[in-house]
Coordinates of C-alpha atoms (C1' of nucleotides) in Angstrom, one line a residue:
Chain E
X1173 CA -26.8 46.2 -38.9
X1174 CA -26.8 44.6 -35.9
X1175 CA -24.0 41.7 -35.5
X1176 CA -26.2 38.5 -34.3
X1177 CA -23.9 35.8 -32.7
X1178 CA -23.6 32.5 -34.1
X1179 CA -25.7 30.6 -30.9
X1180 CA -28.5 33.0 -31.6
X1181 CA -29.0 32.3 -35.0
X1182 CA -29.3 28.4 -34.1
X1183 CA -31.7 29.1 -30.9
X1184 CA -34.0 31.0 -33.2
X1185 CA -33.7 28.4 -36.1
X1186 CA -35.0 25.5 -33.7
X1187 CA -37.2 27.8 -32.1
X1188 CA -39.0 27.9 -35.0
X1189 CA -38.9 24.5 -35.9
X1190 CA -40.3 24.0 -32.6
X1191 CA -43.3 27.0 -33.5
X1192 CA -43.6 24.6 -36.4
X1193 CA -44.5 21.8 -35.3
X1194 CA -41.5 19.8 -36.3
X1195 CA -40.2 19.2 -33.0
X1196 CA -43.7 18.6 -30.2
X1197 CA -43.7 19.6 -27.0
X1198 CA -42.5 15.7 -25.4
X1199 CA -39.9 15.2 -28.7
X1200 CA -36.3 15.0 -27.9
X1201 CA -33.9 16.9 -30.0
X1202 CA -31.5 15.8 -31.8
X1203 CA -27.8 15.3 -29.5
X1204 CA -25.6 18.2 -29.2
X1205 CA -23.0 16.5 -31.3
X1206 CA -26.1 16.0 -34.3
X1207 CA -27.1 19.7 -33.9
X1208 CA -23.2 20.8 -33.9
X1209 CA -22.5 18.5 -36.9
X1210 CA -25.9 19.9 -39.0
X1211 CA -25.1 23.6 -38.0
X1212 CA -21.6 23.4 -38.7
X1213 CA -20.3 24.7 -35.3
X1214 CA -18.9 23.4 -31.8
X1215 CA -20.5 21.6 -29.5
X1216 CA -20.4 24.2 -26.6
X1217 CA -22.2 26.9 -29.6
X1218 CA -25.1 24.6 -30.0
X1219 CA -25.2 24.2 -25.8
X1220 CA -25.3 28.4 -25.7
X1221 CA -28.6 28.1 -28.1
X1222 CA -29.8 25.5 -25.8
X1223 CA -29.4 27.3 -22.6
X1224 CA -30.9 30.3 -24.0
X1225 CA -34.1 28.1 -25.2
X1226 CA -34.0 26.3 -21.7
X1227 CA -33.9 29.9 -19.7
X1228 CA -36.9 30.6 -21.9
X1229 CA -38.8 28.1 -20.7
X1230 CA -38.5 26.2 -24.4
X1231 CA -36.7 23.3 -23.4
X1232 CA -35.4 20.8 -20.6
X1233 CA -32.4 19.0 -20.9
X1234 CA -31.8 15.6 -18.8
X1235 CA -28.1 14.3 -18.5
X1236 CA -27.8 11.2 -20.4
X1237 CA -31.0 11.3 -22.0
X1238 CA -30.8 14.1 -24.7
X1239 CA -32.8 17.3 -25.1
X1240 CA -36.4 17.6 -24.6
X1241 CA -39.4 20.3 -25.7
X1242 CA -41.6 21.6 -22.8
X1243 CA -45.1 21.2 -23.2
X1244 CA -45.1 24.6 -21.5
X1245 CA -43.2 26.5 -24.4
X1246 CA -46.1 28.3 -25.7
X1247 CA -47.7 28.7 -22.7
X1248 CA -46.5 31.9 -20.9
X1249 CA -44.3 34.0 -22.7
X1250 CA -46.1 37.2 -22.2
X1251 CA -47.2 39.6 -25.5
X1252 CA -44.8 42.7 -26.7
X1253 CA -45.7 45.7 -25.4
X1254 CA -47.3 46.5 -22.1
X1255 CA -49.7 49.1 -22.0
X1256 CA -50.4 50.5 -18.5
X1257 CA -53.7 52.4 -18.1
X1258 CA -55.2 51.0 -20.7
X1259 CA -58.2 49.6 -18.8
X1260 CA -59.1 52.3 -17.3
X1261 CA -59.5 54.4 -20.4
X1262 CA -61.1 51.7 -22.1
X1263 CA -63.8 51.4 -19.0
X1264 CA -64.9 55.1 -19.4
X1265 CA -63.2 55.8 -16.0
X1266 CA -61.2 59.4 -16.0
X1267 CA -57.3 59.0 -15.6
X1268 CA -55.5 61.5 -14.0
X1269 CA -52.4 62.7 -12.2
X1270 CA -51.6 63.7 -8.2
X1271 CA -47.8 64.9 -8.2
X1272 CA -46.5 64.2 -4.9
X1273 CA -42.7 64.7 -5.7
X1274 CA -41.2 66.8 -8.3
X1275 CA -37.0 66.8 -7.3
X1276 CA -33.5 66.7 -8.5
X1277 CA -31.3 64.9 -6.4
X1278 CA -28.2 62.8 -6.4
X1279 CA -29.4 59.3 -7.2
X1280 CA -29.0 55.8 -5.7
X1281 CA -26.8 53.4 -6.6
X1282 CA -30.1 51.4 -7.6
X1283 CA -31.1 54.7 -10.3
X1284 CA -27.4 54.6 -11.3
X1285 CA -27.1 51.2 -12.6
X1286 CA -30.3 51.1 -14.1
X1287 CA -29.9 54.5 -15.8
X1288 CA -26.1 54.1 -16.5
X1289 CA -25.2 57.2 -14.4
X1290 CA -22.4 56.9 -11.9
X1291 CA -23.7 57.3 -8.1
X1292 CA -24.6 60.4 -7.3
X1293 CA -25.3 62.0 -10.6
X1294 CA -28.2 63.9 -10.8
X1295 CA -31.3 62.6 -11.5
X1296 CA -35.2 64.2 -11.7
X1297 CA -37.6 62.4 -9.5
X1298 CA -41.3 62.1 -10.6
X1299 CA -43.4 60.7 -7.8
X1300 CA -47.3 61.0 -7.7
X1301 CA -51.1 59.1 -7.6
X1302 CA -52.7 57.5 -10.6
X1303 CA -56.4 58.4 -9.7
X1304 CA -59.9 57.2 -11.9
X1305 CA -62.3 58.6 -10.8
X1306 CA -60.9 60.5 -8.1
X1307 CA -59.7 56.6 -6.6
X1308 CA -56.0 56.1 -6.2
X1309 CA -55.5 53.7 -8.0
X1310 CA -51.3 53.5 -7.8
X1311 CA -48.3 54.8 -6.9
X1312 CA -45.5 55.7 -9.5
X1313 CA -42.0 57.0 -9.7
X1314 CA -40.2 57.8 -12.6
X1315 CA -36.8 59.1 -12.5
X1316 CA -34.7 60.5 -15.3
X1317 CA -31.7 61.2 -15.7
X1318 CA -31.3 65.2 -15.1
X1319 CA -27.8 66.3 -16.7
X1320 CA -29.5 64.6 -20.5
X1321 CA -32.3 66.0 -19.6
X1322 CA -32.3 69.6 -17.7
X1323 CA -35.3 71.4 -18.5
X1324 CA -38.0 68.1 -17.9
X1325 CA -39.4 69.0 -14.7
X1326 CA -40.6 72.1 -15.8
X1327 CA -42.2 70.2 -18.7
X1328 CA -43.2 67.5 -16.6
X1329 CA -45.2 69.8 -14.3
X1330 CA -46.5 71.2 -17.0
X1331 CA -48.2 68.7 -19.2
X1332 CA -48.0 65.7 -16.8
X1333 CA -47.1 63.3 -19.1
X1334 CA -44.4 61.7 -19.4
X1335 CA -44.3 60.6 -22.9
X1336 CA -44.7 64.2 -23.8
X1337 CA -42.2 65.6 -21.7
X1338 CA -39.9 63.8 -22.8
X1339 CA -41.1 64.5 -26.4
X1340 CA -40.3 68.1 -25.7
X1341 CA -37.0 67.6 -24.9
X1342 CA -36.4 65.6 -28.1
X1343 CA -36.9 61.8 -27.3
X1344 CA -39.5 61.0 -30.2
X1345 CA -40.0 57.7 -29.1
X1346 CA -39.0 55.5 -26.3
X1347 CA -40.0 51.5 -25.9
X1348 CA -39.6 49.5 -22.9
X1349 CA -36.7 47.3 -22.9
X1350 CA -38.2 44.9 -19.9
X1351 CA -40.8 45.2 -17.2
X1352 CA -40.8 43.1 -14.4
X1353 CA -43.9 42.0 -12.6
X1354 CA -44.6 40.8 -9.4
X1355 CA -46.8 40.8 -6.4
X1356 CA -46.4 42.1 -3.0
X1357 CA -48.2 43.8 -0.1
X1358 CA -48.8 47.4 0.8
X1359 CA -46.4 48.8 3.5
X1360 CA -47.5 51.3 6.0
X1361 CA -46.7 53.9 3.9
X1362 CA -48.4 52.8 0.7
X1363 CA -51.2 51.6 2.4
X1364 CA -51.7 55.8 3.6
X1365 CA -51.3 57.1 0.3
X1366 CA -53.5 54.7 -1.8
X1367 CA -55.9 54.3 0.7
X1368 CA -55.7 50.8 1.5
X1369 CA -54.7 48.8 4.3
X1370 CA -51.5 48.0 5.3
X1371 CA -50.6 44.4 4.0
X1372 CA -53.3 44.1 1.1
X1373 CA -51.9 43.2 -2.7
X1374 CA -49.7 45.2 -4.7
X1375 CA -48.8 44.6 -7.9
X1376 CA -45.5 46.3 -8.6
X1377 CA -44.0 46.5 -11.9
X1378 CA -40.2 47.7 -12.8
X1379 CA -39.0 48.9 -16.1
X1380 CA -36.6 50.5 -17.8
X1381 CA -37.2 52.7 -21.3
X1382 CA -35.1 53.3 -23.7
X1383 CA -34.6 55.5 -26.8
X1384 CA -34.1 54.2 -30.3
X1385 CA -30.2 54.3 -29.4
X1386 CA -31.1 52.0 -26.5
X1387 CA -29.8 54.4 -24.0
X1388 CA -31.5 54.6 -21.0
X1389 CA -33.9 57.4 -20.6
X1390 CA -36.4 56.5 -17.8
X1391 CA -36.2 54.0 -14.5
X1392 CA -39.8 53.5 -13.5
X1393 CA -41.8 52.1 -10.4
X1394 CA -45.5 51.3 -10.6
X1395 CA -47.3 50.2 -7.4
X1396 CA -51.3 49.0 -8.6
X1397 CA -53.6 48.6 -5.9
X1398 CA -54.3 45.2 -6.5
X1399 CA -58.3 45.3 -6.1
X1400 CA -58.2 48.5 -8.2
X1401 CA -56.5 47.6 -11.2
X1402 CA -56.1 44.5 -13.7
X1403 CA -52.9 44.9 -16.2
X1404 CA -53.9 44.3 -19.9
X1405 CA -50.9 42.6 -22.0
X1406 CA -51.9 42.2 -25.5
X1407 CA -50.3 40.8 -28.1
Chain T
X1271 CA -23.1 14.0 -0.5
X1272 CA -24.1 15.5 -3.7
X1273 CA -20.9 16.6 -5.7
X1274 CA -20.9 20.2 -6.0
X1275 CA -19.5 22.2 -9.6
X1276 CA -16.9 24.6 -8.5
X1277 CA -18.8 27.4 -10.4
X1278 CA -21.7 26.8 -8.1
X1279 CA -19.8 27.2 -4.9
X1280 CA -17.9 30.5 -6.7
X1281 CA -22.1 31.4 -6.8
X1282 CA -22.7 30.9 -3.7
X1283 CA -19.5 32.7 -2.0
X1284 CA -20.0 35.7 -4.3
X1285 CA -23.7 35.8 -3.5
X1286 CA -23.1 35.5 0.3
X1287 CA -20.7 38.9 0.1
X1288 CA -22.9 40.4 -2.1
X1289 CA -25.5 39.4 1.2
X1290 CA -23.2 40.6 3.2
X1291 CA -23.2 44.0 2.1
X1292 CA -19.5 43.3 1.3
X1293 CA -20.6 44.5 -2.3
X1294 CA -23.3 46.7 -2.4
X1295 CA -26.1 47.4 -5.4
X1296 CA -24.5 49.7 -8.2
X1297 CA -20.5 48.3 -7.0
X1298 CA -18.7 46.7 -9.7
X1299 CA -17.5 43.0 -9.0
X1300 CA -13.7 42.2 -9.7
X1301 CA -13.2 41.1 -12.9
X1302 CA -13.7 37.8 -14.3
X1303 CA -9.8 37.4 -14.2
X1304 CA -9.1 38.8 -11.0
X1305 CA -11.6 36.2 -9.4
X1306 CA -10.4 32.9 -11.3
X1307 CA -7.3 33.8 -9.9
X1308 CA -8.8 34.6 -6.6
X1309 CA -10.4 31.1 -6.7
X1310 CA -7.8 29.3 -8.7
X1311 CA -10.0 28.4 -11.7
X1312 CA -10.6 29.1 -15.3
X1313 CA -11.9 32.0 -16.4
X1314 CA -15.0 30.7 -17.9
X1315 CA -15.8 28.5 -14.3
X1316 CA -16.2 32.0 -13.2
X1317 CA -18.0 33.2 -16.1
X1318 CA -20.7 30.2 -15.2
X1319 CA -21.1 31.6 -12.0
X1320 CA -22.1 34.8 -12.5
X1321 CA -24.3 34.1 -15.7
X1322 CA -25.9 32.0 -12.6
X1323 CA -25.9 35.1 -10.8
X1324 CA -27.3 36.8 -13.7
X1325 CA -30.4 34.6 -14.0
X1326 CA -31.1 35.0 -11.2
X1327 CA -31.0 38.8 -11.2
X1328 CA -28.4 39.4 -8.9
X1329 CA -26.1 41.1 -11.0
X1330 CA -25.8 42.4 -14.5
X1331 CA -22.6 42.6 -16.8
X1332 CA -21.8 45.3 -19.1
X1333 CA -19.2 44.8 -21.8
X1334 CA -15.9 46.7 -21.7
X1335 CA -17.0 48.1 -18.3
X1336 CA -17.8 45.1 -15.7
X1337 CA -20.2 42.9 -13.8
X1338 CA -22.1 45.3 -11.2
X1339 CA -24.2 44.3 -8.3
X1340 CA -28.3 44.9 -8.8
X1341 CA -30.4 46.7 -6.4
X1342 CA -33.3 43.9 -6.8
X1343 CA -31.1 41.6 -5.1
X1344 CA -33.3 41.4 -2.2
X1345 CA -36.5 40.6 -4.4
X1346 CA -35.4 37.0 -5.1
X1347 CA -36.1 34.1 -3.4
X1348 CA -32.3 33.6 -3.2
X1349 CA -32.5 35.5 0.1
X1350 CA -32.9 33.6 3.3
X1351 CA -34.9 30.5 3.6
X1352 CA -33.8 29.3 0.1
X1353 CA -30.3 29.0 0.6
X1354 CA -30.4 25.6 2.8
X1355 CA -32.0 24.3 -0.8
X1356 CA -29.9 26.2 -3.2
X1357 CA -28.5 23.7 -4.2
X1358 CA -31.0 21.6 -5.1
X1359 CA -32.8 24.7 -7.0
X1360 CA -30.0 25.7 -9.0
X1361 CA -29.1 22.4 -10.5
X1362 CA -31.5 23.1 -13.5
X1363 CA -35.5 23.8 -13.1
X1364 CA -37.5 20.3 -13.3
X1365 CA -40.5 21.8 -14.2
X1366 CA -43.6 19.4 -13.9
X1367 CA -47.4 19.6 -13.1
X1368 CA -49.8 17.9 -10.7
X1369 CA -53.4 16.9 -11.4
X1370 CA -55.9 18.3 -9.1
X1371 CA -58.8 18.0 -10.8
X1372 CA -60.4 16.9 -14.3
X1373 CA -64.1 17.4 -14.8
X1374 CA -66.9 18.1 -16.9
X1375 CA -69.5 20.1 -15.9
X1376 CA -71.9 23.4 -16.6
X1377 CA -69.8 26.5 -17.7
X1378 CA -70.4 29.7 -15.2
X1379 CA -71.7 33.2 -17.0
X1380 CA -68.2 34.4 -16.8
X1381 CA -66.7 31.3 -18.7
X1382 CA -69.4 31.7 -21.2
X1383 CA -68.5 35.4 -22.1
X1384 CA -65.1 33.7 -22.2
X1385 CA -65.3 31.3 -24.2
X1386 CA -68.3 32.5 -26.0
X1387 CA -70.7 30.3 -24.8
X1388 CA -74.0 29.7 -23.4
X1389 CA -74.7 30.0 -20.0
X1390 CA -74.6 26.0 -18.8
X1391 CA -72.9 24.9 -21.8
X1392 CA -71.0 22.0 -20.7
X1393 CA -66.9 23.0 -20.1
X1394 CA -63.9 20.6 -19.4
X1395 CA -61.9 21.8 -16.4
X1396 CA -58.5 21.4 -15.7
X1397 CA -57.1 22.5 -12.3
X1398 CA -53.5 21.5 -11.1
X1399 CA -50.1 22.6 -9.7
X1400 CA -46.8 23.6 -11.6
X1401 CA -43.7 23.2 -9.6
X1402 CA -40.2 23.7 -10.0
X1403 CA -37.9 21.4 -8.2
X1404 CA -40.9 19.8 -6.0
X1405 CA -41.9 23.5 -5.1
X1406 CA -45.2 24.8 -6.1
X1407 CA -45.2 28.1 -7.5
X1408 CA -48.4 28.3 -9.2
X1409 CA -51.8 27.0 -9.3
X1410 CA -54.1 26.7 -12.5
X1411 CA -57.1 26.1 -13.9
X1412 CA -57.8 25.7 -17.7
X1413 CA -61.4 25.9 -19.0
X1414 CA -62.5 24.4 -22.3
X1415 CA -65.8 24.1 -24.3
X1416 CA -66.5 19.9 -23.9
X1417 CA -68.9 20.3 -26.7
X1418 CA -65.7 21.4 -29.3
X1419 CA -63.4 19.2 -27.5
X1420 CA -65.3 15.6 -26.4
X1421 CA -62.4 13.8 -25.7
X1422 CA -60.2 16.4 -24.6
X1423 CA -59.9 15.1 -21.0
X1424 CA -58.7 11.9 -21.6
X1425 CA -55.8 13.6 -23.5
X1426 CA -55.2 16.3 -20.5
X1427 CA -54.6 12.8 -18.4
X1428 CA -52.8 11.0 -20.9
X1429 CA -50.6 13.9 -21.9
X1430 CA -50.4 16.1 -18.9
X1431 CA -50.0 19.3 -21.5
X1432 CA -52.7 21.3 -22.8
X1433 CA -50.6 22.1 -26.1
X1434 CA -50.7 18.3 -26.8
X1435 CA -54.0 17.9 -26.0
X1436 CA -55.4 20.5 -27.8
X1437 CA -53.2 19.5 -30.8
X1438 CA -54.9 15.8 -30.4
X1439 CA -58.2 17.0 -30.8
X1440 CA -56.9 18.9 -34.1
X1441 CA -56.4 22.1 -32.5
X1442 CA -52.5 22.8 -33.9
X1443 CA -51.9 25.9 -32.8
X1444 CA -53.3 28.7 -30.8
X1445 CA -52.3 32.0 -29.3
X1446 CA -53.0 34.7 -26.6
X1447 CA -55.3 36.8 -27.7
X1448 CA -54.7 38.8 -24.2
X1449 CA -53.4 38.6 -20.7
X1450 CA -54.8 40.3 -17.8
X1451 CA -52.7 40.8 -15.1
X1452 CA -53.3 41.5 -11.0
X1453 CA -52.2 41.5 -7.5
X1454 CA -54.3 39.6 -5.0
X1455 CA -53.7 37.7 -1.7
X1456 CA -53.7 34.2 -1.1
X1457 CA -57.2 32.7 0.6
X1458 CA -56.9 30.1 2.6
X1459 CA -57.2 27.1 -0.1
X1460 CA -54.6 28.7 -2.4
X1461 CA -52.3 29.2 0.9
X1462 CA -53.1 25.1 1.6
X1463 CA -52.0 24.1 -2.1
X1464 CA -49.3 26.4 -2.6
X1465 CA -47.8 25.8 0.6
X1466 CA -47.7 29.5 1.7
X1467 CA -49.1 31.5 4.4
X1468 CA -53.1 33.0 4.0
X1469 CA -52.8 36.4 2.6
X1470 CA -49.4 36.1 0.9
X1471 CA -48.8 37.9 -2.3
X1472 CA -50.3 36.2 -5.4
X1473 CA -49.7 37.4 -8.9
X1474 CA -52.6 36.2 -11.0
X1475 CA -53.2 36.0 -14.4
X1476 CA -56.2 35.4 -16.9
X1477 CA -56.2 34.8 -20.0
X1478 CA -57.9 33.4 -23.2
X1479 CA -56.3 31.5 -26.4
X1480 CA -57.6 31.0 -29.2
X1481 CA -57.3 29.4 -32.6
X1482 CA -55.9 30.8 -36.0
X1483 CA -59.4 31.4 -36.4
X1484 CA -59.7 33.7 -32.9
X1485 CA -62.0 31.0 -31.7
X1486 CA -61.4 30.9 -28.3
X1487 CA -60.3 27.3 -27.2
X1488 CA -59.0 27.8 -23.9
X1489 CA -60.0 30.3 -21.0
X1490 CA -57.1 30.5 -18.3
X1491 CA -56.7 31.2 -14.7
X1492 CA -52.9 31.2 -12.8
X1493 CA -52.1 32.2 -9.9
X1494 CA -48.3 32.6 -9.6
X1495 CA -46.4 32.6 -5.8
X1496 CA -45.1 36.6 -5.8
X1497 CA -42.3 35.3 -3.5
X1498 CA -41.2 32.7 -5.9
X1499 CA -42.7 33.9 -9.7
X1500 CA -41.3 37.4 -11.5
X1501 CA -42.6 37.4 -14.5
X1502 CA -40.5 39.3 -17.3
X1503 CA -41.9 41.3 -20.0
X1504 CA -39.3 41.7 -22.5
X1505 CA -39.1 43.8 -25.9
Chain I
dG33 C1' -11.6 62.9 -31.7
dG34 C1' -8.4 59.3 -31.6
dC35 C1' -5.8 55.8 -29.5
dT36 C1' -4.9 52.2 -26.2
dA37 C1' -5.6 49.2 -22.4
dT38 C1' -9.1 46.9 -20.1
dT39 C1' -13.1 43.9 -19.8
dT40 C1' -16.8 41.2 -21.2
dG41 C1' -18.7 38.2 -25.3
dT42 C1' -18.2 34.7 -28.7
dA43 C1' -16.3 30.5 -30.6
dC44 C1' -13.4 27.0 -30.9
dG45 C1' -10.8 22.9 -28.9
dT46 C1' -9.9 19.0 -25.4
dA47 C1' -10.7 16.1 -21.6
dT48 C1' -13.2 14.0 -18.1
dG49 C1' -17.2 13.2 -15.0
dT50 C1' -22.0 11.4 -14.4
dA51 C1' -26.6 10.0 -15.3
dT52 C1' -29.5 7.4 -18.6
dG53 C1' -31.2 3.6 -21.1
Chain P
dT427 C1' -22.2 -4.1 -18.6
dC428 C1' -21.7 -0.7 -21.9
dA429 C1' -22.4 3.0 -25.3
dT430 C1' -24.7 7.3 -25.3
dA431 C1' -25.5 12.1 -24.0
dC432 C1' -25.4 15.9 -21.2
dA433 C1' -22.4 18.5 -17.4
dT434 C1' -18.2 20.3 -15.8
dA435 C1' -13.7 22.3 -16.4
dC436 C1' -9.7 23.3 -18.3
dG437 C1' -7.4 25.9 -22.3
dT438 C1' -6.7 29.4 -26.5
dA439 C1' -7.9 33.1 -29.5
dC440 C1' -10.2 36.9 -31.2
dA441 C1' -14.2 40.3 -31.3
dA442 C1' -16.7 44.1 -29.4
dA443 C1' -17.7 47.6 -26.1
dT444 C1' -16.0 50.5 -22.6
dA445 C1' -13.1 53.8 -20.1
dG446 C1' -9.2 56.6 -19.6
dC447 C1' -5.5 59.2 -21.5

DNA sequence: GGCTATTTGTACGTATGTATG
DNA sequence: TCATACATACGTACAAATAGC
């Protein structure tokens, strides 16, 4: 059972009240030193829920005028779980695999924070080409961390899937614990091995999975040809 | 002279070395006492800073262990050009929206299979600009069935926030039945409004609400700034 | 494994500054 | 002008996670 901090509690109580409809998007919450007095804590708890509401997008606040609701709030948050891939199966098309890189090297300092390694530990490196119908469609690397995990890329190369090598080496289940999407342009190098040219969209995504225990298991690059491939996020 | 908090100029040093290469991705930052007493202040001054540096994805703190540097430092705006309005940026997102167009007219097939219409069935369309802090990062345009909603534009004027609106017309709530995400570049009218060059990275979005009947109410186009818009998936 | 020191996270308190209405 | 409300900054104390012995 999972500790929840005071400031969290109160974000997600007014969150819903928002989701409610008892606050509007336009309303002005009640004052700091209101909120503080009704939840029974300090001033600076009630300003931790409001910062976390305001990084979400929730909320605005204006010095000297109080606390407002964003018209945005419901807006953007994007849905739950992110399944890649999942157009292309859907469209008929034939998924499959190209390994480029199968390795296990020292990693980064970039692999070692994200994978909570210290640089230079080694890690397996899973590079290849997401094809559909014999189209590249995008580049990935996946890299996991090799002393957890020593027999994967034997696995990997054998079933090419990720979610079932890791399976075989006892990680059951796995769920993202963020992705991060934006948008850039092919270098020269992407641009040769998806086929495109240099400077046309990418849409690169970032993201970490973790296991039930929330330990990092995989650090993951995707690079979608931009004109090849449209993201589905469902809720 | 704007009066600048203490914690933001601890930011801005501390980003500047990171910049620097004086602290590289994966290094571990002193600790949050050995830098108030490097810069004289409170520990929780420092703390502000580097939850500043946090949002912004600069670095990442891990309890009991440290604050460590993130490789995706480079990926945000915070890089070059920004810096001379860092200040202005970093003093709290103003997040606001400007009207480009509002207008009634015939609904295109693909708005029809959106929206479940026929093919010429009138729609109201709303296009506009978000910006954060005067900067445009994202252009939109919101598509709704007119015969549904007849008085739905007046209230986009009015109320400059399709929640509202939609909850003026009766419409309380509504969510995103899906998202579809891609990369594309900008053309030369996106480049104009957004202020960017033509061919820029542009991370667009589409997507359709609907009500808590999964009537579709709203059919949604944004086209997000790469340089300026990561978008964060999260659980 | 256990223990301890270190380090970040939470929560409280107090005071003062600054913009709003 | 003035009270209000959020912003900054100082302080204290303890909890929780980590790392090293």
């Amino acid at each position: 059972m999972p500790k929840t901090p005071v400031w969290k509690s109160i974000a997600t109580a007014l969150t819903s009240e928002i989701a409610a409809g008892h606050y509007r998007p336009g309303d002005k919450l009640p004052t700091e030193s209101e909120l503080s007095a009704r939840f029974g804590v300090n001033r600076h708890t009630v300003r931790r829920a409001l910062q976390d509401m305001q990084e979400k997008g929730l909320t605005h606040a204006r010095r000297g005028a109080g606390v407002f609701v964003l018209a945005e709030a419901t807006d953007y948050p994007i849905g739950k779980r992110v399944r890649f891939h999942q157009n292309l199966e859907a469209a008929g098309r034939m998924p499959a695999k190209r390994i480029l890189t199968l390795q296990t090297r020292p990693c980064d300092r970039d692999e070692a924070s994200a994978l909570q390694l210290k640089s230079g530990d080694p890690v397996h490196v899973y590079e290849g080409l997401s094809l559909a119908d014999n189209v590249a469609v995008a580049l990935f690397r996946s890299v996991f961390p090799a002393d957890r995990f020593p027999g994967l890329l034997e696995d990997l190369d054998h079933m090419r899937s990720v979610t079932r090598a890791l399976a075989a080496v006892g990680v059951k289940d796995y769920t993202r614990a963020s992705t991060r999407l934006t948008a850039k342009t092919a270098t020269a190098t992407q641009a040769l091995q998806l086929n495109i040219a240099e400077g046309a969209p990418i849409l690169r995504t970032v993201g970490i999975n973790v296991d039930t225990d929330g330990c990092p298991v995989e650090y993951g690059h995707t690079w979608f040809v931009g004109d090849r491939i449209t993201l589905v996020v469902e809720d």
